[in-house]
Amino acid sequence: GPALLFVKTSQGKEEGRRFYACSACRDRKDCNFFQWEDEKVSETRLAAREEYNRNHQPSLTHRQNVDRYKNFVLLPLSKRRFCRECQQLLLPAEWEEHSDHQFLCDISTAQLKSPSQLLYPLENKKTNAQYLFADRSCHFLLNLLIDLGFRQVLCVGTPRLHEMIHSKASQEEEFSVRSLLLDIDFRYSQFYTEDEFCHYNMFNHHFFGGEAAHETCRKFLHEENGERVIMVTDPPFGGLVEALASSFKKLMAMWKETEKEGHDNKEMPMFWIFPYFFESRILDFFPSFSMMDYQVDYDNHALYKHGKTGRRQSPVRIFTNLTPSMIVLPEEEGYRFCTVCQRYVSSGNQHCEICNSCTSKDGRRWKHCVLCKKCVKPSWFHCNNCNCCTLQKHSCEKTDVGCFVCGKTGHKRSACPSLSRT
């Protein structure tokens, strides 16, 4: 889809040169697209780009994949095969051309309903970063959504939550929750119809299926018979918060347009799942959001596991525009309700009487620094040379280098007044 506009800055210069680069791939090894904003591109280069794009399209369309799936489920178990190398469901006529590849045989209906466990996760942190919710977190999220009264869940980059909803819907007649998955991983088109999955890039709000896919999403966001909609998103942690926020605001605007009456002064309910150290960036774009203490953990991430202590525990949290007191966290996992803050907090998050808040971000008990006038991590100490709290073993040598953009001291590049917010 469309590229994003970036700026390349030099030390001490306010003006930078702007360029276009791939919205989804932050690494040039994955996508080498680069073009200066003021550059004139020749017809030959444009034609070469078009040819490159054509050659890198999926070999089958979503509709073709849906038709193949219908044929696949009619096969007896002994003829159901999945090519591990091509990450593709195989019909018997295709076995021979994949004969030197590794197969998974006897693909059951249960496996087909859990594609995230059948497909290899794409774990490039700067592009896909498919770290999949552990069952604990997935069950918690789904139960929470049901308890809050939501019956339509827009799953933006949360395939495991989507498949859990679909699996329950097929097994339990009384289960009334529906979901739509928006994801950049086209492999999911093998398992879901056009009404269940849209090929989507959350970094530039691009629907690869064009107007038809856009309309599918718009219809899903329309609340009928009082069935409330919520968006749940779990973006790659290496992704640009600005780009993500822009896309999420466009999805929110789509929701608002579906019901012109009653949505005027409201935001679409949302759970944005992201590490706690991005809190200030998220609040820049969504001031109505607050961060919950619940630790989200992942099956296939070495570090982001629930139950670990200190720096080894998961830093991933839920940011939401819902009233914090509504988000009930499991007491059996040590969460408790703070009557002053009117929200659930982790057991180690003690209320600070001076800050008048439960201040811990990482689950440990933080301590108040009178000189800094705020609570800090327990491993930090106040350094008189630096005039702030920091790690005990640190270098006090202050450099004279200021902002990377304008060269002045007192602020970082991200807060430079010379940079346009847009």
Tab-separated table of C-alpha atoms in Angstrom:
chain	number	residue	atom	x	y	z
A	1	GLY	CA	0.000	0.000	0.000
A	2	PRO	CA	0.987	3.685	0.198
A	3	ALA	CA	4.430	4.565	1.534
A	4	LEU	CA	4.979	6.811	4.552
A	5	LEU	CA	6.718	10.196	4.475
A	6	PHE	CA	9.780	10.427	6.729
A	7	VAL	CA	12.412	13.115	7.294
A	8	LYS	CA	16.175	12.630	7.392
A	9	THR	CA	17.719	15.185	9.759
A	10	SER	CA	21.301	16.293	10.327
A	11	GLN	CA	22.882	17.445	13.599
A	12	GLY	CA	22.114	21.093	14.307
A	13	LYS	CA	20.011	21.622	11.158
A	14	GLU	CA	16.342	22.485	11.509
A	15	GLU	CA	15.496	21.589	7.925
A	16	GLY	CA	15.641	17.909	7.000
A	17	ARG	CA	15.219	16.183	3.638
A	18	ARG	CA	11.972	14.244	3.315
A	19	PHE	CA	11.651	10.829	1.729
A	20	TYR	CA	9.141	8.036	1.189
A	21	ALA	CA	9.752	4.511	2.499
A	22	CYS	CA	7.753	1.340	3.087
A	23	SER	CA	5.072	1.711	5.766
A	24	ALA	CA	5.219	-1.909	6.955
A	25	CYS	CA	8.921	-2.828	6.744
A	26	ARG	CA	11.316	-0.754	8.847
A	27	ASP	CA	14.315	-2.735	7.563
A	28	ARG	CA	15.650	-2.135	4.028
A	29	LYS	CA	16.506	-5.839	3.808
A	30	ASP	CA	12.772	-6.628	3.837
A	31	CYS	CA	11.728	-3.831	1.476
A	32	ASN	CA	14.246	-1.601	-0.295
A	33	PHE	CA	11.729	0.998	-1.497
A	34	PHE	CA	13.159	4.514	-1.071
A	35	GLN	CA	12.349	7.780	-2.831
A	36	TRP	CA	13.182	11.379	-1.976
A	37	GLU	CA	10.061	13.548	-1.832
A	38	ASP	CA	11.445	16.011	-4.389
A	39	GLU	CA	12.868	13.319	-6.676
A	40	LYS	CA	11.585	12.909	-10.237
A	41	VAL	CA	11.184	9.224	-11.072
A	42	SER	CA	11.725	8.076	-14.651
A	43	GLU	CA	9.121	6.094	-16.604
A	44	THR	CA	11.568	3.177	-16.792
A	45	ARG	CA	11.952	3.066	-13.004
A	46	LEU	CA	8.178	3.307	-12.494
A	47	ALA	CA	7.631	0.419	-14.923
A	48	ALA	CA	10.275	-1.661	-13.105
A	49	ARG	CA	8.493	-0.981	-9.804
A	50	GLU	CA	5.140	-2.043	-11.239
A	51	GLU	CA	6.710	-5.245	-12.563
A	52	TYR	CA	8.315	-5.952	-9.173
A	53	ASN	CA	4.977	-5.427	-7.398
A	54	ARG	CA	3.148	-7.719	-9.824
A	55	ASN	CA	5.708	-10.481	-9.259
A	56	HIS	CA	5.326	-10.234	-5.475
A	57	GLN	CA	1.542	-10.563	-5.306
A	58	PRO	CA	0.066	-13.701	-3.689
A	59	SER	CA	-0.374	-16.493	-6.236
A	60	LEU	CA	-4.065	-16.914	-5.299
A	61	THR	CA	-6.788	-14.411	-4.516
A	62	HIS	CA	-8.816	-14.471	-1.295
A	63	ARG	CA	-11.853	-15.794	-3.202
A	64	GLN	CA	-9.757	-18.626	-4.702
A	65	ASN	CA	-8.435	-19.513	-1.230
A	66	VAL	CA	-11.999	-19.640	0.143
A	67	ASP	CA	-13.067	-21.994	-2.693
A	68	ARG	CA	-10.027	-24.207	-2.030
A	69	TYR	CA	-10.905	-24.349	1.681
A	70	LYS	CA	-14.442	-25.526	0.863
A	71	ASN	CA	-12.967	-28.370	-1.217
A	72	PHE	CA	-10.355	-29.132	1.443
A	73	VAL	CA	-12.877	-29.683	4.275
A	74	LEU	CA	-14.800	-32.180	2.096
A	75	LEU	CA	-11.703	-34.419	1.851
A	76	PRO	CA	-11.340	-37.445	4.138
A	77	LEU	CA	-8.811	-36.947	6.940
A	78	SER	CA	-6.199	-39.118	5.194
A	79	LYS	CA	-6.129	-36.730	2.195
A	80	ARG	CA	-5.805	-33.490	4.131
A	81	ARG	CA	-2.246	-32.184	3.873
A	82	PHE	CA	-0.525	-28.918	4.754
A	83	CYS	CA	2.820	-27.934	3.193
A	84	ARG	CA	5.031	-26.593	5.964
A	85	GLU	CA	7.474	-24.951	3.548
A	86	CYS	CA	4.858	-23.164	1.420
A	87	GLN	CA	2.517	-22.641	4.402
A	88	GLN	CA	-0.373	-23.808	2.239
A	89	LEU	CA	-3.286	-26.234	2.433
A	90	LEU	CA	-2.824	-28.793	-0.342
A	91	LEU	CA	-5.455	-30.495	-2.489
A	92	PRO	CA	-4.539	-34.030	-3.738
A	93	ALA	CA	-3.835	-32.777	-7.282
A	94	GLU	CA	-1.062	-30.541	-5.871
A	95	TRP	CA	0.804	-33.174	-3.863
A	96	GLU	CA	3.272	-34.009	-6.621
A	97	GLU	CA	4.585	-30.458	-7.105
A	98	HIS	CA	5.261	-30.308	-3.329
A	99	SER	CA	6.688	-33.854	-3.149
A	100	ASP	CA	10.130	-32.746	-1.888
A	101	HIS	CA	8.618	-30.514	0.833
A	102	GLN	CA	7.723	-31.328	4.430
A	103	PHE	CA	4.042	-32.128	5.046
A	104	LEU	CA	1.674	-32.149	7.955
A	105	CYS	CA	-0.840	-34.921	7.339
A	106	ASP	CA	-4.331	-35.727	8.641
A	107	ILE	CA	-5.253	-32.085	9.291
A	108	SER	CA	-8.194	-32.173	11.694
A	109	THR	CA	-11.128	-29.764	11.896
A	110	ALA	CA	-9.747	-28.523	15.227
A	111	GLN	CA	-6.434	-27.628	13.507
A	112	LEU	CA	-8.278	-25.779	10.755
A	113	LYS	CA	-10.057	-23.727	13.410
A	114	SER	CA	-6.690	-22.818	14.992
A	115	PRO	CA	-4.627	-21.548	12.013
A	116	SER	CA	-2.282	-19.523	14.251
A	117	GLN	CA	-0.991	-22.841	15.614
A	118	LEU	CA	-0.734	-24.388	12.147
A	119	LEU	CA	1.147	-21.478	10.521
A	120	TYR	CA	4.707	-20.497	11.391
A	121	PRO	CA	4.658	-17.160	13.284
A	122	LEU	CA	6.390	-14.363	11.358
A	123	GLU	CA	8.681	-12.980	14.060
A	124	ASN	CA	10.466	-10.083	12.362
A	125	LYS	CA	10.130	-7.431	15.107
A	126	LYS	CA	10.127	-4.551	12.623
A	127	THR	CA	7.529	-5.972	10.211
A	128	ASN	CA	5.174	-8.714	11.377
A	129	ALA	CA	6.159	-9.542	14.968
A	130	GLN	CA	3.523	-12.257	15.311
A	131	TYR	CA	3.857	-12.898	19.003
A	132	LEU	CA	0.657	-14.755	19.815
A	133	PHE	CA	-1.368	-14.385	23.003
A	134	ALA	CA	-0.970	-17.173	25.536
A	135	ASP	CA	-4.220	-18.971	26.398
A	136	ARG	CA	-4.302	-17.201	29.776
A	137	SER	CA	-4.372	-13.740	28.208
A	138	CYS	CA	-6.665	-14.765	25.363
A	139	HIS	CA	-9.292	-16.236	27.706
A	140	PHE	CA	-9.032	-13.211	29.998
A	141	LEU	CA	-9.577	-10.764	27.118
A	142	LEU	CA	-12.533	-12.669	25.688
A	143	ASN	CA	-14.239	-13.094	29.079
A	144	LEU	CA	-13.656	-9.408	29.836
A	145	LEU	CA	-15.197	-8.343	26.507
A	146	ILE	CA	-18.253	-10.522	27.139
A	147	ASP	CA	-18.652	-9.207	30.702
A	148	LEU	CA	-18.459	-5.622	29.384
A	149	GLY	CA	-21.315	-6.372	26.982
A	150	PHE	CA	-19.457	-6.270	23.645
A	151	ARG	CA	-20.785	-8.586	20.935
A	152	GLN	CA	-18.700	-7.444	17.934
A	153	VAL	CA	-14.893	-7.456	18.144
A	154	LEU	CA	-12.718	-5.856	15.468
A	155	CYS	CA	-9.456	-7.816	15.810
A	156	VAL	CA	-6.627	-5.695	14.337
A	157	GLY	CA	-3.542	-7.931	14.305
A	158	THR	CA	-4.907	-10.303	16.986
A	159	PRO	CA	-5.386	-13.608	15.108
A	160	ARG	CA	-5.498	-15.812	18.217
A	161	LEU	CA	-8.348	-13.845	19.810
A	162	HIS	CA	-10.210	-13.956	16.471
A	163	GLU	CA	-9.868	-17.717	16.148
A	164	MET	CA	-10.943	-18.286	19.778
A	165	ILE	CA	-14.134	-16.300	19.083
A	166	HIS	CA	-14.794	-18.254	15.873
A	167	SER	CA	-14.093	-21.592	17.528
A	168	LYS	CA	-16.512	-20.865	20.395
A	169	ALA	CA	-19.177	-19.607	17.975
A	170	SER	CA	-19.042	-22.891	16.019
A	171	GLN	CA	-19.194	-25.042	19.176
A	172	GLU	CA	-21.677	-23.160	21.370
A	173	GLU	CA	-25.085	-22.194	19.977
A	174	GLU	CA	-25.668	-19.581	22.673
A	175	PHE	CA	-22.325	-17.827	22.007
A	176	SER	CA	-23.266	-14.518	20.344
A	177	VAL	CA	-19.911	-12.738	19.854
A	178	ARG	CA	-18.748	-12.051	16.269
A	179	SER	CA	-15.323	-10.904	15.092
A	180	LEU	CA	-13.573	-9.588	12.002
A	181	LEU	CA	-9.787	-9.992	11.627
A	182	LEU	CA	-7.737	-7.236	9.949
A	183	ASP	CA	-4.182	-8.500	9.437
A	184	ILE	CA	-1.254	-8.050	7.040
A	185	ASP	CA	-0.623	-11.824	6.974
A	186	PHE	CA	-2.402	-13.001	3.817
A	187	ARG	CA	-1.980	-16.669	4.817
A	188	TYR	CA	-5.121	-16.318	6.950
A	189	SER	CA	-7.192	-15.962	3.750
A	190	GLN	CA	-6.871	-19.763	3.433
A	191	PHE	CA	-9.016	-20.245	6.545
A	192	TYR	CA	-11.475	-17.326	6.642
A	193	THR	CA	-14.086	-15.927	4.239
A	194	GLU	CA	-14.122	-12.311	3.036
A	195	ASP	CA	-16.608	-11.509	5.845
A	196	GLU	CA	-14.229	-12.901	8.488
A	197	PHE	CA	-10.806	-11.627	7.331
A	198	CYS	CA	-9.522	-8.532	5.519
A	199	HIS	CA	-5.935	-8.250	4.302
A	200	TYR	CA	-4.952	-4.968	5.977
A	201	ASN	CA	-1.882	-2.848	6.745
A	202	MET	CA	-2.325	-1.111	10.103
A	203	PHE	CA	0.578	1.282	9.447
A	204	ASN	CA	-1.167	3.101	6.577
A	205	HIS	CA	-4.845	2.030	6.905
A	206	HIS	CA	-4.653	0.191	3.580
A	207	PHE	CA	-7.188	-2.510	2.638
A	208	PHE	CA	-5.553	-4.737	0.015
A	209	GLY	CA	-9.007	-5.948	-1.058
A	210	GLY	CA	-9.954	-2.430	-2.141
A	211	GLU	CA	-13.407	-0.905	-1.732
A	212	ALA	CA	-15.073	-4.311	-1.163
A	213	ALA	CA	-12.900	-5.024	1.904
A	214	HIS	CA	-13.356	-1.451	3.152
A	215	GLU	CA	-17.130	-1.914	2.916
A	216	THR	CA	-16.895	-5.252	4.786
A	217	CYS	CA	-15.190	-3.453	7.669
A	218	ARG	CA	-17.636	-0.555	7.571
A	219	LYS	CA	-20.624	-2.934	7.744
A	220	PHE	CA	-19.054	-4.822	10.636
A	221	LEU	CA	-18.649	-1.593	12.604
A	222	HIS	CA	-22.352	-0.801	12.229
A	223	GLU	CA	-24.019	-1.536	15.566
A	224	GLU	CA	-27.340	-3.308	15.075
A	225	ASN	CA	-29.854	-4.111	17.809
A	226	GLY	CA	-27.626	-2.544	20.448
A	227	GLU	CA	-24.724	-4.973	19.812
A	228	ARG	CA	-21.729	-2.922	20.903
A	229	VAL	CA	-18.446	-2.907	18.937
A	230	ILE	CA	-14.913	-2.764	20.357
A	231	MET	CA	-11.538	-2.726	18.603
A	232	VAL	CA	-8.730	-4.869	20.042
A	233	THR	CA	-5.273	-4.338	18.536
A	234	ASP	CA	-1.832	-5.819	19.250
A	235	PRO	CA	0.636	-4.054	16.890
A	236	PRO	CA	4.318	-4.950	16.382
A	237	PHE	CA	6.229	-3.266	19.211
A	238	GLY	CA	8.815	-1.922	16.757
A	239	GLY	CA	6.113	-0.046	14.845
A	240	LEU	CA	5.796	3.733	14.740
A	241	VAL	CA	3.199	4.924	17.247
A	242	GLU	CA	2.363	7.941	15.054
A	243	ALA	CA	1.500	5.768	12.045
A	244	LEU	CA	-0.516	3.313	14.136
A	245	ALA	CA	-2.448	6.102	15.870
A	246	SER	CA	-3.309	7.633	12.492
A	247	SER	CA	-4.771	4.324	11.235
A	248	PHE	CA	-6.678	3.670	14.462
A	249	LYS	CA	-8.225	7.142	14.304
A	250	LYS	CA	-9.407	6.375	10.763
A	251	LEU	CA	-11.025	3.126	11.957
A	252	MET	CA	-12.646	5.094	14.779
A	253	ALA	CA	-13.934	7.609	12.222
A	254	MET	CA	-15.425	4.739	10.171
A	255	TRP	CA	-17.270	3.573	13.300
A	256	LYS	CA	-18.542	7.091	13.974
A	257	GLU	CA	-19.831	7.424	10.397
A	258	THR	CA	-21.884	4.217	10.647
A	259	GLU	CA	-24.104	5.767	13.334
A	260	LYS	CA	-24.409	9.506	12.873
A	261	GLU	CA	-26.748	9.794	15.833
A	262	GLY	CA	-25.369	9.100	19.285
A	263	HIS	CA	-21.671	8.849	18.332
A	264	ASP	CA	-20.986	12.582	18.024
A	265	ASN	CA	-19.091	13.024	21.264
A	266	LYS	CA	-17.953	9.434	21.711
A	267	GLU	CA	-14.863	7.424	20.828
A	268	MET	CA	-15.066	3.886	19.549
A	269	PRO	CA	-14.214	1.596	22.517
A	270	MET	CA	-10.684	0.230	22.125
A	271	PHE	CA	-8.022	-1.983	23.705
A	272	TRP	CA	-4.508	-1.128	22.441
A	273	ILE	CA	-2.067	-3.763	23.708
A	274	PHE	CA	1.481	-2.371	23.886
A	275	PRO	CA	4.502	-2.138	26.274
A	276	TYR	CA	4.079	0.244	29.220
A	277	PHE	CA	7.128	2.324	28.237
A	278	PHE	CA	5.130	3.678	25.258
A	279	GLU	CA	2.537	5.174	27.612
A	280	SER	CA	3.472	8.831	27.028
A	281	ARG	CA	3.506	8.382	23.226
A	282	ILE	CA	0.060	6.739	23.192
A	283	LEU	CA	-1.380	9.418	25.484
A	284	ASP	CA	-0.029	12.092	23.118
A	285	PHE	CA	-2.416	10.825	20.456
A	286	PHE	CA	-5.222	9.475	22.676
A	287	PRO	CA	-5.466	11.629	25.828
A	288	SER	CA	-8.628	9.771	26.891
A	289	PHE	CA	-6.700	6.484	27.255
A	290	SER	CA	-5.393	5.004	30.497
A	291	MET	CA	-3.081	2.059	31.120
A	292	MET	CA	-4.233	-1.041	32.979
A	293	ASP	CA	-1.898	-3.106	35.178
A	294	TYR	CA	-2.782	-6.458	33.594
A	295	GLN	CA	0.299	-8.246	32.209
A	296	VAL	CA	-0.349	-9.636	28.732
A	297	ASP	CA	1.828	-12.660	27.938
A	298	TYR	CA	2.700	-14.530	24.745
A	299	ASP	CA	3.223	-18.171	23.807
A	300	ASN	CA	6.176	-17.689	21.462
A	301	HIS	CA	8.101	-14.860	23.124
A	302	ALA	CA	11.094	-15.812	25.259
A	303	LEU	CA	10.680	-12.923	27.722
A	304	TYR	CA	7.051	-11.808	27.731
A	305	LYS	CA	5.731	-14.397	30.170
A	306	HIS	CA	3.382	-13.917	33.094
A	307	GLY	CA	4.630	-14.759	36.585
A	308	LYS	CA	8.263	-13.760	36.119
A	309	THR	CA	9.692	-11.077	38.390
A	310	GLY	CA	11.684	-7.865	37.968
A	311	ARG	CA	12.835	-7.094	34.451
A	312	ARG	CA	11.950	-10.614	33.266
A	313	GLN	CA	8.201	-10.087	33.512
A	314	SER	CA	6.046	-9.032	30.585
A	315	PRO	CA	6.019	-5.243	30.043
A	316	VAL	CA	2.911	-5.488	27.829
A	317	ARG	CA	-0.233	-3.736	29.060
A	318	ILE	CA	-3.750	-2.808	27.930
A	319	PHE	CA	-4.391	0.838	27.024
A	320	THR	CA	-8.078	1.681	26.827
A	321	ASN	CA	-10.553	4.557	26.607
A	322	LEU	CA	-13.047	2.661	28.776
A	323	THR	CA	-13.579	3.752	32.400
A	324	PRO	CA	-10.734	2.042	34.390
A	325	SER	CA	-13.074	0.855	37.180
A	326	MET	CA	-14.949	-1.253	34.589
A	327	ILE	CA	-11.839	-3.338	33.812
A	328	VAL	CA	-11.970	-6.089	36.461
A	329	LEU	CA	-8.626	-7.897	36.804
A	330	PRO	CA	-8.369	-11.443	38.268
A	331	GLU	CA	-7.859	-11.360	42.045
A	332	GLU	CA	-6.472	-14.934	41.975
A	333	GLU	CA	-3.469	-13.536	40.043
A	334	GLY	CA	-2.806	-10.919	42.720
A	335	TYR	CA	-4.657	-7.926	41.291
A	336	ARG	CA	-6.653	-5.813	43.759
A	337	PHE	CA	-8.968	-2.815	43.568
A	338	CYS	CA	-7.618	0.559	44.739
A	339	THR	CA	-10.574	2.553	46.104
A	340	VAL	CA	-8.707	5.867	45.772
A	341	CYS	CA	-7.598	5.374	42.134
A	342	GLN	CA	-10.836	3.522	41.308
A	343	ARG	CA	-9.066	0.860	39.285
A	344	TYR	CA	-7.539	-2.599	39.641
A	345	VAL	CA	-3.781	-2.657	40.213
A	346	SER	CA	-1.090	-5.340	40.621
A	347	SER	CA	-0.240	-6.557	44.137
A	348	GLY	CA	3.137	-4.760	44.133
A	349	ASN	CA	1.666	-1.460	42.992
A	350	GLN	CA	1.254	0.403	46.292
A	351	HIS	CA	-0.673	3.681	46.505
A	352	CYS	CA	1.613	6.706	47.050
A	353	GLU	CA	0.018	9.232	49.392
A	354	ILE	CA	2.207	12.070	48.059
A	355	CYS	CA	1.494	11.413	44.353
A	356	ASN	CA	-2.050	10.314	45.293
A	357	SER	CA	-1.798	7.516	42.769
A	358	CYS	CA	-0.727	3.888	42.312
A	359	THR	CA	2.445	4.820	40.464
A	360	SER	CA	4.214	1.563	39.537
A	361	LYS	CA	4.345	0.758	35.837
A	362	ASP	CA	6.190	-2.563	35.907
A	363	GLY	CA	4.499	-4.472	38.750
A	364	ARG	CA	7.219	-3.783	41.341
A	365	ARG	CA	6.730	-1.434	44.294
A	366	TRP	CA	8.105	1.996	43.345
A	367	LYS	CA	9.480	4.548	45.820
A	368	HIS	CA	8.847	8.272	46.099
A	369	CYS	CA	11.728	10.698	45.528
A	370	VAL	CA	11.163	14.033	47.276
A	371	LEU	CA	13.719	15.819	45.085
A	372	CYS	CA	12.276	14.510	41.792
A	373	LYS	CA	8.731	14.990	43.168
A	374	LYS	CA	7.606	11.654	41.748
A	375	CYS	CA	7.852	7.894	42.274
A	376	VAL	CA	10.729	6.048	40.619
A	377	LYS	CA	11.837	2.452	40.107
A	378	PRO	CA	13.136	0.705	43.254
A	379	SER	CA	16.587	0.203	41.688
A	380	TRP	CA	17.043	3.954	41.033
A	381	PHE	CA	18.794	6.460	43.294
A	382	HIS	CA	18.911	10.242	43.204
A	383	CYS	CA	22.103	11.591	41.654
A	384	ASN	CA	22.914	15.171	42.653
A	385	ASN	CA	25.205	15.641	39.660
A	386	CYS	CA	22.511	14.631	37.167
A	387	ASN	CA	19.771	16.190	39.347
A	388	CYS	CA	17.477	13.207	38.763
A	389	CYS	CA	16.996	9.577	39.775
A	390	THR	CA	18.859	6.993	37.767
A	391	LEU	CA	20.680	3.666	38.158
A	392	GLN	CA	23.381	3.611	40.833
A	393	LYS	CA	26.028	2.560	38.320
A	394	HIS	CA	25.829	5.220	35.639
A	395	SER	CA	28.045	7.813	34.016
A	396	CYS	CA	27.550	11.340	35.372
A	397	GLU	CA	29.500	12.896	32.552
A	398	LYS	CA	27.021	15.222	30.939
A	399	THR	CA	27.578	15.797	27.248
A	400	ASP	CA	27.129	19.192	25.628
A	401	VAL	CA	25.224	17.637	22.731
A	402	GLY	CA	21.660	18.928	22.675
A	403	CYS	CA	18.706	18.179	20.433
A	404	PHE	CA	19.647	16.262	17.291
A	405	VAL	CA	17.441	18.523	15.142
A	406	CYS	CA	18.155	22.089	16.328
A	407	GLY	CA	21.265	21.529	18.473
A	408	LYS	CA	19.771	23.299	21.516
A	409	THR	CA	19.849	21.755	24.984
A	410	GLY	CA	16.909	21.080	27.281
A	411	HIS	CA	14.870	18.775	25.069
A	412	LYS	CA	15.175	15.651	22.901
A	413	ARG	CA	14.594	15.330	19.172
A	414	SER	CA	11.059	13.914	19.666
A	415	ALA	CA	10.019	17.068	21.561
A	416	CYS	CA	11.786	19.590	19.322
A	417	PRO	CA	9.567	22.626	18.605
A	418	SER	CA	11.164	22.832	15.156
A	419	LEU	CA	9.523	19.588	14.097
A	420	SER	CA	5.987	19.846	12.789
A	421	ARG	CA	3.531	17.619	14.753
A	422	THR	CA	1.911	16.582	11.503
